[in-house]
mmCIF file of C-alpha atoms and ligand atoms in Angstrom:
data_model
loop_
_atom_site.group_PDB
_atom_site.id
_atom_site.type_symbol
_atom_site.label_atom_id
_atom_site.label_comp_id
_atom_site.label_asym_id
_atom_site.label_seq_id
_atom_site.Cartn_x
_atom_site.Cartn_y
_atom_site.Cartn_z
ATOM 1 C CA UNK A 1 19.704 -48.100 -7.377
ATOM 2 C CA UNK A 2 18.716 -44.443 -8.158
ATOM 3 C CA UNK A 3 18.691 -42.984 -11.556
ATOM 4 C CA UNK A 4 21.311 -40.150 -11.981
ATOM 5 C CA UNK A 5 19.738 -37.360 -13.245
ATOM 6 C CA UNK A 6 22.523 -35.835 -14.780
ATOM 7 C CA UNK A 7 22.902 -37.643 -17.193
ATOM 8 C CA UNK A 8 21.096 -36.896 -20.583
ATOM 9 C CA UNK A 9 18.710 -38.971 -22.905
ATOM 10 C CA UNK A 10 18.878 -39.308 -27.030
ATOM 11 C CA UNK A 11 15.758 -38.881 -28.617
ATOM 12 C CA UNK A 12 15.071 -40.250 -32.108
ATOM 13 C CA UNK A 13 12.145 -39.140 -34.040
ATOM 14 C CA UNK A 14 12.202 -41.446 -37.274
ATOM 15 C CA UNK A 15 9.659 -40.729 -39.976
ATOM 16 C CA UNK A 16 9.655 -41.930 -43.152
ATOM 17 C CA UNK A 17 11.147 -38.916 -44.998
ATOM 18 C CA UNK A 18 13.286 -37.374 -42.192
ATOM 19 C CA UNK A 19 14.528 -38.066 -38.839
ATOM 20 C CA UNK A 20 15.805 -36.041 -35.958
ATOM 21 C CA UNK A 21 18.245 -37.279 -33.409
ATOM 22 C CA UNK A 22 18.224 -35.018 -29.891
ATOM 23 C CA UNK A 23 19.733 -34.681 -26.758
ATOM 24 C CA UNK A 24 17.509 -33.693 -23.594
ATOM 25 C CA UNK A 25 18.280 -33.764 -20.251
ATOM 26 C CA UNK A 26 15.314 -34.305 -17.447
ATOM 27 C CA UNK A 27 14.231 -30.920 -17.469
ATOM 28 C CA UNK A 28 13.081 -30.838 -20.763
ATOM 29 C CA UNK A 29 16.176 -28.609 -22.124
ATOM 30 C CA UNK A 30 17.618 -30.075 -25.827
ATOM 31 C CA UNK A 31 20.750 -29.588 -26.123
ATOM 32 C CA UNK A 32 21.422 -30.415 -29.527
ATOM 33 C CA UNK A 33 19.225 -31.819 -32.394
ATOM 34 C CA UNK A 34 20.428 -33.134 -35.724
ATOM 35 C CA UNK A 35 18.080 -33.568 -39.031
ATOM 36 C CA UNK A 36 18.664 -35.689 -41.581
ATOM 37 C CA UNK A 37 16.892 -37.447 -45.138
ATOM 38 C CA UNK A 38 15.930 -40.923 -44.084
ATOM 39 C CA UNK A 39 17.636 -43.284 -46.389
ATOM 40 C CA UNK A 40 14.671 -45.241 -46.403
ATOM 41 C CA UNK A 41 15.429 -46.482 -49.969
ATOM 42 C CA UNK A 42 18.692 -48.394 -49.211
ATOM 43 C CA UNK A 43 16.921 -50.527 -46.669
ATOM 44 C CA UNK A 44 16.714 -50.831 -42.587
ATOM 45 C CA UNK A 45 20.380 -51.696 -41.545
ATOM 46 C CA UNK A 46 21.509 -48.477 -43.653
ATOM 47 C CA UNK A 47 18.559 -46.101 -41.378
ATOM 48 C CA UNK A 48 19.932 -48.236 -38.408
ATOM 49 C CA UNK A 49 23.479 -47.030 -39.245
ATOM 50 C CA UNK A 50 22.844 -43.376 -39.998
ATOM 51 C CA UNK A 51 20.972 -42.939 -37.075
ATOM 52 C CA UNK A 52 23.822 -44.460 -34.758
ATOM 53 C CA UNK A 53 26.002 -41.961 -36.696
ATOM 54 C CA UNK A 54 23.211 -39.079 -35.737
ATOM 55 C CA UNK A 55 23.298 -39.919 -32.264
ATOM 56 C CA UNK A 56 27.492 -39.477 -32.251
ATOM 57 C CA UNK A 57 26.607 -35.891 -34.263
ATOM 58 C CA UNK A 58 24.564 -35.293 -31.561
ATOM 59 C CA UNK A 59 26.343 -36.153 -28.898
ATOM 60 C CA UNK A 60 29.588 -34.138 -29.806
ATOM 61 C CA UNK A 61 27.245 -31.179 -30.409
ATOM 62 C CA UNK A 62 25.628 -31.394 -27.067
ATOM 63 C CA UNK A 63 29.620 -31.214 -26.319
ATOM 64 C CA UNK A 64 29.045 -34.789 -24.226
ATOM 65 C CA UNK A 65 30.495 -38.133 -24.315
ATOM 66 C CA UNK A 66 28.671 -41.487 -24.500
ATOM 67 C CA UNK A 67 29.011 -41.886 -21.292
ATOM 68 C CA UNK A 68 26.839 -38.697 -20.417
ATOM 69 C CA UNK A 69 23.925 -40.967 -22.226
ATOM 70 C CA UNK A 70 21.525 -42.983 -20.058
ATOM 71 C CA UNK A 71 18.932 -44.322 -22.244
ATOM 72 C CA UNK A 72 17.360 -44.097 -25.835
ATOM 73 C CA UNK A 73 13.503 -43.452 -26.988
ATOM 74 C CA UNK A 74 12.555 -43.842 -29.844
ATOM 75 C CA UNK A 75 9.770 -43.518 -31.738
ATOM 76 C CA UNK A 76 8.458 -44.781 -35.453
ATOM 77 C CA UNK A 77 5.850 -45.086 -37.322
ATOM 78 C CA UNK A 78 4.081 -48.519 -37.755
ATOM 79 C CA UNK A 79 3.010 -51.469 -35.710
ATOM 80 C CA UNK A 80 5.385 -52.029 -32.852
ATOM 81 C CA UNK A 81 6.311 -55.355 -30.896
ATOM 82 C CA UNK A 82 7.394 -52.509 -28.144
ATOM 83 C CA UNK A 83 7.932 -55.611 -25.520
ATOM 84 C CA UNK A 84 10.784 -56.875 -28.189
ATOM 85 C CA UNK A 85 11.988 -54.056 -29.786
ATOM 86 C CA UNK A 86 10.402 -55.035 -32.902
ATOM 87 C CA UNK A 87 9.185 -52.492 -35.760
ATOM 88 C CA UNK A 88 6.666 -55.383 -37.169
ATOM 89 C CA UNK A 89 5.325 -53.254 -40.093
ATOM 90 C CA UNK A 90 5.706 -49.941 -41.353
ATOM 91 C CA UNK A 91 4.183 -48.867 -44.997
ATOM 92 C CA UNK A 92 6.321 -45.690 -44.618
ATOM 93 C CA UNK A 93 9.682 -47.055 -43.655
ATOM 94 C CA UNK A 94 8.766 -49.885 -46.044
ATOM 95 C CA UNK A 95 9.498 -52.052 -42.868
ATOM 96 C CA UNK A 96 9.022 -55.878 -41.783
ATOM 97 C CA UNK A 97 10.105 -56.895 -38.286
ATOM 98 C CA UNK A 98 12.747 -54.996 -38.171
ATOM 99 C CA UNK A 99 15.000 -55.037 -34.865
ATOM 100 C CA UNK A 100 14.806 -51.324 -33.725
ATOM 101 C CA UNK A 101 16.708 -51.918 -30.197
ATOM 102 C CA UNK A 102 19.547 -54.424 -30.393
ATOM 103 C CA UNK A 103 21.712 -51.849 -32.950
ATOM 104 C CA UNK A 104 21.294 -48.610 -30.478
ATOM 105 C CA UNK A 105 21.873 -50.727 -27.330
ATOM 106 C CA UNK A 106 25.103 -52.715 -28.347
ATOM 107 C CA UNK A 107 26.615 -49.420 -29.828
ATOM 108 C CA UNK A 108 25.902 -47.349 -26.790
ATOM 109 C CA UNK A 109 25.703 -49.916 -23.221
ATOM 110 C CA UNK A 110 22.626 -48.218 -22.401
ATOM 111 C CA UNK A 111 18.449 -49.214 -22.103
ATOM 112 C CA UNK A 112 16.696 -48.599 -25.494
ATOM 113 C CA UNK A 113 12.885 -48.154 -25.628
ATOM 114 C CA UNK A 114 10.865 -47.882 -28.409
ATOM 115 C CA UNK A 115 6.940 -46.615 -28.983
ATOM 116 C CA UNK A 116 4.796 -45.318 -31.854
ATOM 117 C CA UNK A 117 5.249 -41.829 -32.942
ATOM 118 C CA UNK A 118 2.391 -40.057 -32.299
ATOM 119 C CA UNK A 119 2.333 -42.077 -28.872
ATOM 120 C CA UNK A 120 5.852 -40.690 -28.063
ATOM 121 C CA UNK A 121 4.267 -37.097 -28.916
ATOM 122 C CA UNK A 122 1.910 -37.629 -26.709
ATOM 123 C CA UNK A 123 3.887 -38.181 -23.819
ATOM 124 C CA UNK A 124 5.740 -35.159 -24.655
ATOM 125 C CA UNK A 125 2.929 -32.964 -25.043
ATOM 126 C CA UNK A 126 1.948 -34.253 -21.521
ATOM 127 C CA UNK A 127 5.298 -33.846 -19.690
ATOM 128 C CA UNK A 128 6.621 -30.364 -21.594
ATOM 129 C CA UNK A 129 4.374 -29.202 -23.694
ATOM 130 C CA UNK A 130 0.530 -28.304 -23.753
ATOM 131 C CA UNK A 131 -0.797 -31.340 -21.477
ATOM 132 C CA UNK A 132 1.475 -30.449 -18.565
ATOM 133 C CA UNK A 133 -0.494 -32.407 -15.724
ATOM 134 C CA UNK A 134 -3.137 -33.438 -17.329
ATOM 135 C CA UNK A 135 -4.264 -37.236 -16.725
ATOM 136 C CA UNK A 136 -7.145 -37.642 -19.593
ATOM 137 C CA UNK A 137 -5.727 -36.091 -22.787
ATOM 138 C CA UNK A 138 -5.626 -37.239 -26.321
ATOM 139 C CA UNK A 139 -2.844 -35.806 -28.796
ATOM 140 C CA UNK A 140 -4.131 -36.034 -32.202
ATOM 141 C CA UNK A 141 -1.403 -35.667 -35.580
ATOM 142 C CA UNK A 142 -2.776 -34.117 -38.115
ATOM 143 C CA UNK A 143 -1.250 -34.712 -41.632
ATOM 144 C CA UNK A 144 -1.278 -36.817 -44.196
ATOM 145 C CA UNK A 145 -2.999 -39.278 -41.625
ATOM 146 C CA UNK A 146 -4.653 -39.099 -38.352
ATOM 147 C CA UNK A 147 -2.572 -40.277 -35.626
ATOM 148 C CA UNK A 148 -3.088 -40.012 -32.056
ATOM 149 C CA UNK A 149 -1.588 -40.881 -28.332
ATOM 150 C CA UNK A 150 -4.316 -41.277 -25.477
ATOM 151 C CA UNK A 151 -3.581 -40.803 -21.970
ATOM 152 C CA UNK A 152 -6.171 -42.041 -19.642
ATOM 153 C CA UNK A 153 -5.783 -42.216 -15.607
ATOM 154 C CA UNK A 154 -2.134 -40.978 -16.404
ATOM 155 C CA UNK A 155 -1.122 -43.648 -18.610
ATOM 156 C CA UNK A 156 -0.899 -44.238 -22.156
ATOM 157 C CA UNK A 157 -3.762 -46.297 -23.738
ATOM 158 C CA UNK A 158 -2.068 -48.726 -26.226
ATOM 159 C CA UNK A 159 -5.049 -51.799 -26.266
ATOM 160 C CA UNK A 160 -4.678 -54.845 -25.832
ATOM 161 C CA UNK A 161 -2.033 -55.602 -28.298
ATOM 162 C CA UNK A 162 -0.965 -52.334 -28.873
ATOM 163 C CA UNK A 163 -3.506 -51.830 -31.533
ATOM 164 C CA UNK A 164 -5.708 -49.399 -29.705
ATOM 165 C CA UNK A 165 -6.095 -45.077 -30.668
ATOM 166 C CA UNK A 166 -6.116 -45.799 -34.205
ATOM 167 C CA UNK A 167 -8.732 -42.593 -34.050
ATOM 168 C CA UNK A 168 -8.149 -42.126 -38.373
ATOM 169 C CA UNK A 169 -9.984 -45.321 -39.116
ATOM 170 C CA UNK A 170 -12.981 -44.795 -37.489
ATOM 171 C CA UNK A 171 -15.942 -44.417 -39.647
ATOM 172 C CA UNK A 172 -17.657 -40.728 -39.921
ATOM 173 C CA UNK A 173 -19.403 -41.227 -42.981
ATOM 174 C CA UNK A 174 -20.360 -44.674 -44.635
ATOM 175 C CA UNK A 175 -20.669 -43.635 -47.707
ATOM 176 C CA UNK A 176 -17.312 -42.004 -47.552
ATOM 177 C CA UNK A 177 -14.275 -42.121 -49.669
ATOM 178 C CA UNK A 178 -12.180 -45.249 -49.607
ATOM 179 C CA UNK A 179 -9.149 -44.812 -47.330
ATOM 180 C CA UNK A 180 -5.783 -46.688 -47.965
ATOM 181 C CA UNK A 181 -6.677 -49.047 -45.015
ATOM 182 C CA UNK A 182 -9.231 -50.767 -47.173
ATOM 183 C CA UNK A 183 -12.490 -49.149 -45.343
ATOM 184 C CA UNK A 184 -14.640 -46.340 -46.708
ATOM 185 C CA UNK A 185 -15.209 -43.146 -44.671
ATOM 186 C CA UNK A 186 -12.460 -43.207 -42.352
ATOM 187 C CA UNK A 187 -11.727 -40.383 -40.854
ATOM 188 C CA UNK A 188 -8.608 -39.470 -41.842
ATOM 189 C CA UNK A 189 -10.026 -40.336 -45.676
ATOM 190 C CA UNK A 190 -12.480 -37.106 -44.754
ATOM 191 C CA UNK A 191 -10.424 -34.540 -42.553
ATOM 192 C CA UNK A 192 -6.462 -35.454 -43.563
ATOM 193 C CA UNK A 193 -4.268 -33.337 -45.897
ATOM 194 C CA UNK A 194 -4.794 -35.752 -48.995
ATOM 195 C CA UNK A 195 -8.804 -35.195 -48.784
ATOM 196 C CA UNK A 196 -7.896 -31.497 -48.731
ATOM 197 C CA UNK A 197 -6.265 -31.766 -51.121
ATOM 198 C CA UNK A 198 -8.957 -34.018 -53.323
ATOM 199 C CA UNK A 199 -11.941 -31.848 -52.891
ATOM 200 C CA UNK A 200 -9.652 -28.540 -54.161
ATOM 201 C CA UNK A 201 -8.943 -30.796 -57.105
ATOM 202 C CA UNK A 202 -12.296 -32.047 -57.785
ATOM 203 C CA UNK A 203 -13.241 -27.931 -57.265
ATOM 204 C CA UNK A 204 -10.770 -26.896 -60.293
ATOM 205 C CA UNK A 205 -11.996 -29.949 -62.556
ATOM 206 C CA UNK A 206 -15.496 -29.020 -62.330
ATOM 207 C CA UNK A 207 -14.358 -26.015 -64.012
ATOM 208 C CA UNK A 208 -14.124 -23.768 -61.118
ATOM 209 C CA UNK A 209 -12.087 -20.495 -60.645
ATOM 210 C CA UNK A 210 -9.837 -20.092 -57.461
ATOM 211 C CA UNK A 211 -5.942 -19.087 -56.604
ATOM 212 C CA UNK A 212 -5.353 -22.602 -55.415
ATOM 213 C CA UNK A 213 -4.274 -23.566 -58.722
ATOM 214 C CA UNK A 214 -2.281 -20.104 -59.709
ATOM 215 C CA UNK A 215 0.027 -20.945 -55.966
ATOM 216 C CA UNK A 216 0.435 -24.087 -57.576
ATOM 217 C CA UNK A 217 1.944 -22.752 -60.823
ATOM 218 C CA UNK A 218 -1.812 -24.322 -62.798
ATOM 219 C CA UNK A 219 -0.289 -28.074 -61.868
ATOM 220 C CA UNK A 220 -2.564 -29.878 -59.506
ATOM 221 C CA UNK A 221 0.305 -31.964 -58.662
ATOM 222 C CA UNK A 222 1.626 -29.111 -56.982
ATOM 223 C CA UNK A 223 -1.222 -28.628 -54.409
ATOM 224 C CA UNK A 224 -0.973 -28.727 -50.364
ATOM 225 C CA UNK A 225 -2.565 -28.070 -48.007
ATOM 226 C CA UNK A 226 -0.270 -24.746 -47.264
ATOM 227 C CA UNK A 227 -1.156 -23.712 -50.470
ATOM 228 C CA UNK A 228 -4.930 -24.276 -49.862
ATOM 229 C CA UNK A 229 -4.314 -22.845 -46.429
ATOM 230 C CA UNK A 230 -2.471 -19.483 -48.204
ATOM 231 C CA UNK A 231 -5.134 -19.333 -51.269
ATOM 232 C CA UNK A 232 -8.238 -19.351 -48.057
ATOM 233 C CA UNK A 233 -5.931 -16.271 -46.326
ATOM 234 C CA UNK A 234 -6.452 -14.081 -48.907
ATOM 235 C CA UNK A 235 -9.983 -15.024 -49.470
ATOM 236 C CA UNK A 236 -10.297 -17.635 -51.609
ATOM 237 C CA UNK A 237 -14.038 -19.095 -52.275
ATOM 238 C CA UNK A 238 -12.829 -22.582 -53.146
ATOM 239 C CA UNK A 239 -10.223 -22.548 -50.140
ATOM 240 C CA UNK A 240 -12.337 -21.912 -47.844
ATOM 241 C CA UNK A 241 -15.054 -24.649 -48.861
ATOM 242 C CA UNK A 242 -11.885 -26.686 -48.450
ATOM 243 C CA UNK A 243 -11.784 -26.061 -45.298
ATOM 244 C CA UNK A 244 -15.809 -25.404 -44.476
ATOM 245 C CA UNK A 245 -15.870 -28.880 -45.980
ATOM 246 C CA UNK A 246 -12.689 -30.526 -43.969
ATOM 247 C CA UNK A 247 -13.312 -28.773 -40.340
ATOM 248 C CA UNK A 248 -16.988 -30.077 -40.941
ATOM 249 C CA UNK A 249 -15.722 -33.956 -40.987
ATOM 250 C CA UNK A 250 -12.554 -32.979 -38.429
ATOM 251 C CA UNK A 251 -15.460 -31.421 -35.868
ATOM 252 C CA UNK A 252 -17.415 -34.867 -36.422
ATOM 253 C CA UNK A 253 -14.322 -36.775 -35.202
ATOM 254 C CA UNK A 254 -13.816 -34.501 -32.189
ATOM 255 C CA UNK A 255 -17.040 -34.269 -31.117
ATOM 256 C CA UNK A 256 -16.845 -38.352 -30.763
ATOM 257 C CA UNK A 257 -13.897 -38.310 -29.079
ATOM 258 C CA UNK A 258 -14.831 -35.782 -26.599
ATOM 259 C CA UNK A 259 -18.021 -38.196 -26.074
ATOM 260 C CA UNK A 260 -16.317 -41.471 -25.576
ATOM 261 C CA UNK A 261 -13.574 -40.157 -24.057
ATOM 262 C CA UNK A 262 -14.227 -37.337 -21.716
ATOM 263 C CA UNK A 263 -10.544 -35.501 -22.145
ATOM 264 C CA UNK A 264 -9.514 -32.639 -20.102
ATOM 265 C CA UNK A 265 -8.423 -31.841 -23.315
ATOM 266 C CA UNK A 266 -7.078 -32.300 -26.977
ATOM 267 C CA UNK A 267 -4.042 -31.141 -28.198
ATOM 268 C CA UNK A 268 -3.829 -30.910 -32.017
ATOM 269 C CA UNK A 269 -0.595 -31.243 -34.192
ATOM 270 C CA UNK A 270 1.138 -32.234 -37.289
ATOM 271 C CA UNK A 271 1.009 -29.609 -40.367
ATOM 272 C CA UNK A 272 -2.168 -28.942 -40.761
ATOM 273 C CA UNK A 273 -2.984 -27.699 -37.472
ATOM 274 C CA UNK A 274 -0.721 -24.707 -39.106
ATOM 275 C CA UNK A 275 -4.123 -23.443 -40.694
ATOM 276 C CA UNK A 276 -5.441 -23.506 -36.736
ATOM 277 C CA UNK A 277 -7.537 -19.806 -36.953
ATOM 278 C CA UNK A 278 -9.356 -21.255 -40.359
ATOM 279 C CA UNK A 279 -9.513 -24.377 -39.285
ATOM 280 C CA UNK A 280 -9.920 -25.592 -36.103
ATOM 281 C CA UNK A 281 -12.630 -22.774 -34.644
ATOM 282 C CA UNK A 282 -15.950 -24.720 -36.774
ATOM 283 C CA UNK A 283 -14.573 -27.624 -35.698
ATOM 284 C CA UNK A 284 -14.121 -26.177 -31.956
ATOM 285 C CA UNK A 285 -17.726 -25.061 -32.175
ATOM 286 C CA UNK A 286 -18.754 -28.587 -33.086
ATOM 287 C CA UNK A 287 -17.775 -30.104 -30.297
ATOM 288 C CA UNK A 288 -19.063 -27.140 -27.876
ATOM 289 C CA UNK A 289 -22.580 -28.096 -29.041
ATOM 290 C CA UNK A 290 -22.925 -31.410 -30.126
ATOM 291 C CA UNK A 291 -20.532 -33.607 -27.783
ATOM 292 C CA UNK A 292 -22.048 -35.119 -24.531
ATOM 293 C CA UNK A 293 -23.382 -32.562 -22.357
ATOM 294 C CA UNK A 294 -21.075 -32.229 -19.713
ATOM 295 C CA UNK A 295 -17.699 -33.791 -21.431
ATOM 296 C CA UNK A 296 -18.354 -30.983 -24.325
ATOM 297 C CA UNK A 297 -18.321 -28.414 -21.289
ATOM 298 C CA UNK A 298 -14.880 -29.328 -19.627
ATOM 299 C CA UNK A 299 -13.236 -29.977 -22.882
ATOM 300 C CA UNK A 300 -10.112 -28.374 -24.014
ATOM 301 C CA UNK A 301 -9.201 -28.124 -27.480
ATOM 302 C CA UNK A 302 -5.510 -26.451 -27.807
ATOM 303 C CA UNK A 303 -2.898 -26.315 -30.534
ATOM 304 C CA UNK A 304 0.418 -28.659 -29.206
ATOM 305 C CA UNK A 305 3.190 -26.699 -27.849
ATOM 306 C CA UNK A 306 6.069 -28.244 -28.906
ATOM 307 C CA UNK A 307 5.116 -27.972 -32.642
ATOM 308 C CA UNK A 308 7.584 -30.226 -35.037
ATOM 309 C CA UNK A 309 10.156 -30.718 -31.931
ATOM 310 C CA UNK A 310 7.040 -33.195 -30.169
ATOM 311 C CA UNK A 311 8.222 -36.420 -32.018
ATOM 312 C CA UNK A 312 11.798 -35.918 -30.577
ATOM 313 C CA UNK A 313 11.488 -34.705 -26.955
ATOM 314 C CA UNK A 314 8.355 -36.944 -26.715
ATOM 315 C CA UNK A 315 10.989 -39.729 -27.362
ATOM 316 C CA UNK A 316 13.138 -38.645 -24.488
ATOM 317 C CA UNK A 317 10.231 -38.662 -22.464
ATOM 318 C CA UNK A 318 9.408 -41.952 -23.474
ATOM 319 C CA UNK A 319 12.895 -42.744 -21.796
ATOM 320 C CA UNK A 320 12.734 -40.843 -18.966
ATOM 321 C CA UNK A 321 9.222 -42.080 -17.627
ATOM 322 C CA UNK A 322 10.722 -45.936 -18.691
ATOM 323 C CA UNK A 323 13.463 -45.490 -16.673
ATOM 324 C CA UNK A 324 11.657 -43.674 -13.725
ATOM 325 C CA UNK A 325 9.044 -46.782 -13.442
ATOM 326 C CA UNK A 326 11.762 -49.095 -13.791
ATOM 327 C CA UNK A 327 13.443 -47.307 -10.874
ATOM 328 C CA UNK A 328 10.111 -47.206 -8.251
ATOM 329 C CA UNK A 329 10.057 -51.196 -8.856
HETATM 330 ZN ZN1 LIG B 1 -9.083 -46.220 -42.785
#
């Protein structure tokens, strides 16, 4: 039984503030997308319904049918039963074993697969984006966490149950910060948005001068990391100790990777790769001289390609390779 490849696949990229709901078909062209608020408040079955709703949207934009569809990915944030279909826990959908599959593959007839989010990115990066052919890559989300997706020999690394790549929690400095996991010195506690956002803080408590806190109209509420980003662009002092300070700890985490791992390359997204030029070439630098002689040599370390799209046409990809495997058995 051969796989048509005609048909198209709907990928949904469900975060915890929005979602997008695409159509793809297998060469990696989308033929519609559809944003939307996740209603995150009023509970799973109502995010379950508006995405089933999102998925019709899409599918009359794409000017299909249903029957065009042959298969789902999906991908969420949170600790997956991916074998059931199972979003287990989520602290950003507010989730607890919630069934992910059963809703999407009664209303459509079709196979349903789910994976973590910055796993499904991954896969994206690796099939359209910046990883094209690579077989050792790591895709690393850089936000208000530290995600990544590791592909090793071709295939994605998930651990034994599914906990494995959880590269934000490892420990860079012991004496570090407390992160919301519990542990101190994580590494997305020393190199993600919020501690960016902290140490410009801490800078304009102590007193100090700096346009961080006239972009955010003098409320420190109000500060980003775009707005640190924009204040370093034209110059800034504290901005760019901000980020002197941030691609120190981000360069630490790279340069570990790059040594345990031994990655063609790494692909960096989520916002804050935005600031790449101030950002990432310290960190870059890092790794080209204190990583593993050898590893630190072959090394890539490029911005993703597929930018905010990733999430969604990583989840079609998710589909696509699911249903290709299932087809070689
Ligand atoms: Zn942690």
């Amino acid at each position: 039984m051969g796989i048509d490849k005609n048909k198209k696949i709907v990928g949904v990229d469900l975060g915890g503030t929005t979602f997008t709901v695409g159509i793809m078909d297998f060469n990696g062209n989308i033929l519609s997308s559809v944003d939307t608020d996740t209603p995150v408040e009023n509970g799973p079955s109502a995010v379950m319904g508006k995405i089933l709703d999102n998925i019709d949207l899409a599918i009359n934009e794409a000017k299909l049918s249903r029957e065009d569809i042959l298969g789902v990915g999906l991908g969420a944030p949170g600790i997956l039963d991916v074998e059931r279909g199972i979003n287990i826990f989520s602290p950003n959908l507010k989730w607890h074993n919630v069934d992910m599959v059963t809703p999407i593959k009664d209303y459509l007839n079709v196979p349903v697969f789910i994976e973590n989010d910055v796993r499904v990115a991954a896969l994206g990066e690796r099939r359209f984006g910046a990883g094209k052919g690579r077989k050792y890559m790591i895709f690393i989300a850089l936000g208000t966490g530290i995600g990544s997706g590791i592909i090793i020999n071709g295939e994605l690394f998930r651990g034994s149950i599914g906990g494995g790549g959880e590269i934000g929690h490892m420990v860079i400095d012991s004496n570090g910060p407390k992160c919301n996991c519990g542990n101190y010195g994580c590494f997305e506690s020393l190199a993600a948005g919020p501690s960016m956002v902290a140490r410009a803080e801490k800078a304009i408590k102590s007193g100090l001068e700096t346009k961080v806190f006239e972009l955010a109209e003098r409320n420190i509420g109000n500060i980003t990391p775009a707005i640190i980003y924009q204040a370093a662009k034209l110059g800034d002092k504290v901005a760019l100790d901000v980020f002197r300070e941030t691609s120190f700890y981000l360069g630490l985490g790279l340069v570990t990777l790059t040594t345990v791992f031994n990655p063609e390359c790494i692909i960096i997204g989520g916002g804050i790769a935005k600031s790449w030029d101030i950002l990432m070439p310290p960190a870059i630098q890092m790794v080209k001289t204190r990583s593993f002689p050898g590893s630190r040599d072959v090394v890539e370390i490029i911005p993703s390609q597929l930018g905010d799209s990733a999430g969604m046409i990583g989840a079609c990809v998710l589909a696509i390779e699911k249903l290709e495997k299932e087809e070689e058995l």
